Short mmCIF file of C-alpha atoms in Angstrom, two decimals:
data_model
loop_
_atom_site.label_atom_id
_atom_site.label_comp_id
_atom_site.label_asym_id
_atom_site.label_seq_id
_atom_site.Cartn_x
_atom_site.Cartn_y
_atom_site.Cartn_z
CA MET A 1 5.13 -11.16 31.21
CA THR A 2 7.52 -8.24 30.78
CA SER A 3 9.08 -7.33 27.49
CA ARG A 4 12.82 -6.78 27.38
CA ALA A 5 14.14 -3.70 25.67
CA PRO A 6 15.84 -4.54 22.37
CA HIS A 7 19.63 -4.59 22.32
CA PRO A 8 21.14 -1.25 21.15
CA ASP A 9 22.63 -2.96 18.08
CA THR A 10 19.18 -4.29 17.16
CA LEU A 11 17.67 -0.83 17.61
CA GLU A 12 20.34 0.60 15.31
CA LEU A 13 19.59 -2.10 12.73
CA ALA A 14 15.88 -1.30 12.99
CA ALA A 15 16.55 2.40 12.45
CA ASP A 16 18.78 1.67 9.45
CA LEU A 17 16.15 -0.65 7.97
CA ARG A 18 13.38 1.92 8.46
CA THR A 19 15.50 4.60 6.79
CA ALA A 20 16.45 2.37 3.83
CA LEU A 21 12.86 1.21 3.27
CA GLY A 22 11.56 4.77 3.59
CA SER A 23 14.04 6.00 0.98
CA LEU A 24 13.10 3.16 -1.37
CA VAL A 25 9.37 3.83 -1.01
CA ARG A 26 9.82 7.58 -1.56
CA SER A 27 11.90 6.97 -4.68
CA LEU A 28 9.18 4.70 -6.07
CA ARG A 29 6.43 7.26 -5.47
CA THR A 30 8.02 9.91 -7.70
CA GLY A 31 6.50 8.40 -10.86
CA ASP A 32 3.12 7.54 -9.37
CA GLU A 33 0.02 8.81 -11.10
CA LEU A 34 -2.29 7.78 -8.27
CA PRO A 35 -2.04 9.76 -5.03
CA GLN A 36 -0.97 7.54 -2.13
CA ASN A 37 -4.34 7.69 -0.36
CA GLN A 38 -6.18 6.63 -3.53
CA ALA A 39 -3.72 3.82 -4.24
CA ALA A 40 -4.18 2.56 -0.67
CA VAL A 41 -7.98 2.51 -1.05
CA LEU A 42 -7.76 0.74 -4.39
CA GLY A 43 -5.32 -1.72 -2.86
CA LEU A 44 -7.87 -2.66 -0.20
CA LEU A 45 -10.73 -2.98 -2.68
CA VAL A 46 -8.72 -4.98 -5.23
CA ARG A 47 -6.94 -7.24 -2.73
CA ASP A 48 -10.14 -8.21 -0.89
CA GLU A 49 -12.23 -8.28 -4.08
CA ARG A 50 -15.20 -6.92 -2.17
CA SER A 51 -17.08 -3.70 -1.75
CA ARG A 52 -16.66 -1.60 1.36
CA THR A 53 -18.44 1.34 2.93
CA ILE A 54 -16.71 4.66 3.46
CA ALA A 55 -16.75 3.96 7.20
CA ASP A 56 -15.01 0.61 6.63
CA LEU A 57 -12.36 2.21 4.43
CA ALA A 58 -11.80 5.06 6.88
CA GLU A 59 -11.32 2.63 9.74
CA LEU A 60 -8.94 0.41 7.75
CA GLN A 61 -6.88 3.41 6.62
CA ARG A 62 -7.08 5.07 10.05
CA VAL A 63 -8.43 8.35 8.72
CA ARG A 64 -11.51 10.41 9.53
CA HIS A 65 -14.75 9.53 7.79
CA GLN A 66 -14.87 12.99 6.19
CA SER A 67 -11.37 12.55 4.72
CA MET A 68 -12.28 9.18 3.25
CA ALA A 69 -15.53 10.58 1.85
CA ARG A 70 -13.50 13.26 0.00
CA THR A 71 -11.04 10.65 -1.29
CA VAL A 72 -13.87 8.41 -2.51
CA ALA A 73 -15.64 11.35 -4.16
CA LEU A 74 -12.46 12.22 -6.10
CA MET A 75 -11.98 8.58 -7.05
CA THR A 76 -15.59 8.29 -8.20
CA GLU A 77 -15.21 11.44 -10.30
CA ALA A 78 -12.04 9.97 -11.85
CA GLY A 79 -13.83 6.69 -12.64
CA LEU A 80 -11.62 4.61 -10.32
CA VAL A 81 -14.49 3.43 -8.09
CA THR A 82 -18.25 3.21 -8.19
CA GLN A 83 -20.72 3.81 -5.40
CA GLN A 84 -23.88 1.77 -5.05
CA PRO A 85 -26.55 1.84 -2.35
CA HIS A 86 -25.99 -0.60 0.50
CA PRO A 87 -28.56 -3.43 0.18
CA THR A 88 -29.69 -3.29 3.83
CA ASP A 89 -28.84 0.26 4.93
CA GLY A 90 -30.02 3.00 2.59
CA ARG A 91 -27.87 5.60 4.37
CA LYS A 92 -24.66 3.89 3.24
CA GLN A 93 -22.93 3.43 -0.09
CA LEU A 94 -20.82 0.45 -1.12
CA ILE A 95 -17.56 1.38 -2.83
CA THR A 96 -16.17 -0.94 -5.52
CA ALA A 97 -13.07 -0.63 -7.69
CA THR A 98 -13.86 -0.19 -11.38
CA GLU A 99 -11.87 -1.89 -14.12
CA ALA A 100 -10.13 1.46 -14.69
CA GLY A 101 -9.25 1.64 -10.99
CA ARG A 102 -7.93 -1.92 -10.97
CA THR A 103 -5.88 -1.20 -14.10
CA ALA A 104 -4.46 2.04 -12.66
CA LEU A 105 -3.39 0.25 -9.48
CA LEU A 106 -1.87 -2.73 -11.29
CA ASP A 107 -0.07 -0.43 -13.74
CA GLN A 108 1.40 1.56 -10.84
CA ARG A 109 2.54 -1.64 -9.12
CA ALA A 110 4.08 -2.96 -12.35
CA ARG A 111 5.96 0.32 -12.87
CA ARG A 112 7.32 0.17 -9.34
CA GLU A 113 8.36 -3.47 -9.72
CA HIS A 114 10.07 -2.66 -13.03
CA HIS A 115 11.95 0.20 -11.36
CA ILE A 116 13.12 -2.07 -8.53
CA ALA A 117 14.07 -4.91 -10.90
CA THR A 118 16.10 -2.52 -13.07
CA ALA A 119 17.91 -1.17 -9.99
CA ILE A 120 18.62 -4.70 -8.73
CA GLU A 121 20.10 -5.78 -12.05
CA SER A 122 22.14 -2.61 -12.57
CA ARG A 123 23.39 -1.96 -9.04
CA LEU A 124 23.81 -5.36 -7.40
CA SER A 125 26.18 -8.18 -8.23
CA PRO A 126 24.76 -11.69 -8.65
CA ALA A 127 25.97 -12.55 -5.14
CA GLU A 128 24.29 -9.42 -3.73
CA GLN A 129 21.09 -10.31 -5.57
CA GLU A 130 21.08 -13.70 -3.82
CA ARG A 131 21.64 -12.00 -0.45
CA LEU A 132 18.74 -9.69 -1.22
CA ARG A 133 16.54 -12.67 -2.09
CA ALA A 134 17.31 -14.17 1.34
CA ALA A 135 16.71 -10.82 3.02
CA VAL A 136 13.26 -10.54 1.41
CA ALA A 137 12.28 -13.84 3.02
CA LEU A 138 13.47 -12.52 6.38
CA LEU A 139 11.55 -9.27 5.92
CA GLY A 140 8.42 -11.31 5.24
CA ARG A 141 8.82 -12.93 8.64
CA LEU A 142 8.93 -9.51 10.35
CA SER A 143 5.49 -8.45 9.14
#
């Protein structure tokens, strides 16, 4: 089965969407206290509510093992995660989000959501807010 190339108008829409989402994400990051790589690791640990090895985290984040080991070491030092010996493989450590790590992540998410909500209320009319609500549902279908 061959895949057709998207229509030029659809490609333009995709480029505009990528640009708009990128700008939004960058604007939200300006007030972040957690570096992006640490927030991403905490997001995995909190969302799944399970411990992971450094190798698992590196694979999920598509980074080198050494890079993830440095990130985890910094997070451990900051009290955001704990490391415990793997129950069946003594060479590995299991990484778990601490309560402080969970709180830092949830606080960052709440700050971002507050920023977006404030912008929605101050910059969009009620009709535009309804269009945005519909667009969010459509965006969910794209992922």
